[in-house]
Amino acid sequence: MKNNTRLAAFFPAAVLCCTLLLVQCPAALADGPAVGSLFPDIAFAVPERSEDRQYLKLTGKGTFTIQQIPVPLVIVQVFSMYCPHCQKDAPRTNELFRKLNDHPKLKDTVRLMGIGIGNSAYEVDFFRKTYNISFPLFPDGEFVIHKRIGEVRTPHFLVVQHTSKGAEIVYSRSGAIPNLDEFIDTIGRRLGQ
């Protein structure tokens, strides 16, 4: 009888933990926007950090859209500070950032940014400092952006290319990028480099 009592006491806590994981690391949700669709016209706050503004080639204050980043391709990582997969993948995403910056042809034509789903500015900054993230990160504390991009799982990677149709999604994947070198080669081929 003692074991049943312990199990009964444990069950509500287990359900609550699983629910929080699904909310903060939405692995059971949609696969994301389809390749060929357009990235929504979302306004992001121009970063306060000067290195982020310089990296994204933005000037002034206010807001900007992905279409206003003056490079052909923008890689968007969708993450959550609370997602254990995002935490585990942070060093590889940092490696992707370094490889792009070291690439002689892609360093000026591709940018990487992150969106912290369900994360406040404080939580995004905590994630940045904890994992030494050098690329710009943006909060989405109220899940507004998350809803607009199809409630993707975290981590999720989107590659957005400026085309005659607009900001076209040319890559959409939930989970870590399997092979960074192949991914970078694919991006280079897409840009004809």
Coordinates of C-alpha atoms in Angstrom, one line a residue, residues 15-118:
V15 CA 2.6 15.1 -15.4
L16 CA 3.4 18.8 -14.5
C17 CA 7.1 18.3 -15.5
C18 CA 6.2 16.7 -18.8
T19 CA 3.7 19.5 -19.6
L20 CA 6.3 22.2 -18.8
L21 CA 8.8 20.4 -21.1
L22 CA 6.3 20.4 -24.0
V23 CA 5.6 24.1 -23.5
Q24 CA 9.2 25.1 -23.2
C25 CA 10.7 22.6 -25.6
P26 CA 7.8 22.0 -28.0
A27 CA 9.0 18.7 -29.5
A28 CA 5.5 17.5 -30.2
L29 CA 4.4 20.3 -32.4
A30 CA 4.4 21.1 -36.1
D31 CA 7.3 20.4 -38.4
G32 CA 7.6 24.0 -39.4
P33 CA 7.1 26.2 -42.5
A34 CA 7.4 24.5 -45.9
V35 CA 10.3 25.0 -48.1
G36 CA 9.2 27.5 -50.8
S37 CA 6.9 29.4 -48.4
L38 CA 7.7 33.0 -47.4
F39 CA 9.0 33.9 -44.0
P40 CA 6.4 36.1 -42.2
D41 CA 6.9 39.8 -42.2
I42 CA 8.0 39.9 -38.5
A43 CA 9.3 43.1 -36.9
F44 CA 12.3 42.5 -34.6
A45 CA 13.8 45.2 -32.4
V46 CA 17.1 46.5 -33.7
P47 CA 19.6 45.0 -31.3
E48 CA 21.1 47.2 -28.5
R49 CA 24.5 45.5 -28.8
S50 CA 26.6 47.4 -31.4
E51 CA 28.3 44.1 -32.4
D52 CA 24.9 42.6 -33.2
R53 CA 23.9 45.7 -35.3
Q54 CA 27.2 45.6 -37.1
Y55 CA 27.0 41.9 -37.8
L56 CA 23.4 42.2 -39.2
K57 CA 24.5 45.3 -41.1
L58 CA 21.7 47.4 -39.5
T59 CA 21.8 51.1 -38.6
G60 CA 19.5 53.2 -36.5
K61 CA 16.9 52.2 -34.0
G62 CA 13.4 50.9 -34.0
T63 CA 12.6 47.6 -35.8
F64 CA 13.7 45.6 -38.8
T65 CA 12.5 42.6 -40.8
I66 CA 14.6 39.7 -42.1
Q67 CA 14.1 41.2 -45.6
Q68 CA 16.0 44.3 -44.4
I69 CA 19.1 42.4 -43.5
P70 CA 21.3 43.2 -46.6
V71 CA 22.6 39.8 -47.3
P72 CA 21.3 37.0 -49.7
L73 CA 20.8 34.4 -46.9
V74 CA 19.8 34.5 -43.3
I75 CA 19.9 31.4 -41.1
V76 CA 17.4 31.5 -38.2
Q77 CA 17.8 29.2 -35.2
V78 CA 14.6 28.8 -33.2
F79 CA 15.6 27.8 -29.6
S80 CA 14.4 27.9 -26.0
M81 CA 16.6 28.4 -23.0
Y82 CA 14.7 25.6 -21.3
C83 CA 15.1 23.1 -24.2
P84 CA 17.8 20.5 -23.3
H85 CA 18.4 19.8 -27.0
C86 CA 19.1 23.5 -27.6
Q87 CA 21.5 23.6 -24.7
K88 CA 23.3 20.5 -26.0
D89 CA 23.4 21.9 -29.6
A90 CA 24.7 25.4 -28.5
P91 CA 28.4 24.5 -29.1
R92 CA 27.6 23.2 -32.6
T93 CA 25.6 26.3 -33.4
N94 CA 28.6 28.4 -32.2
E95 CA 30.8 26.3 -34.5
L96 CA 28.4 27.0 -37.4
F97 CA 28.7 30.7 -36.7
R98 CA 32.6 30.5 -36.6
K99 CA 32.7 28.4 -39.9
L100 CA 30.4 30.9 -41.6
N101 CA 32.6 33.8 -40.4
D102 CA 35.8 32.1 -41.5
H103 CA 34.4 31.1 -45.0
P104 CA 36.0 33.4 -47.5
K105 CA 32.9 33.7 -49.7
L106 CA 30.0 33.3 -47.1
K107 CA 31.2 35.6 -44.4
D108 CA 29.8 38.6 -46.2
T109 CA 26.7 36.9 -47.7
V110 CA 25.1 34.9 -44.9
R111 CA 24.0 35.9 -41.4
L112 CA 22.9 33.8 -38.4
M113 CA 20.4 34.9 -35.8
G114 CA 18.4 33.1 -33.0
I115 CA 14.9 33.5 -31.7
G116 CA 14.2 32.4 -28.1
I117 CA 10.7 30.9 -28.1
G118 CA 8.9 31.7 -24.8

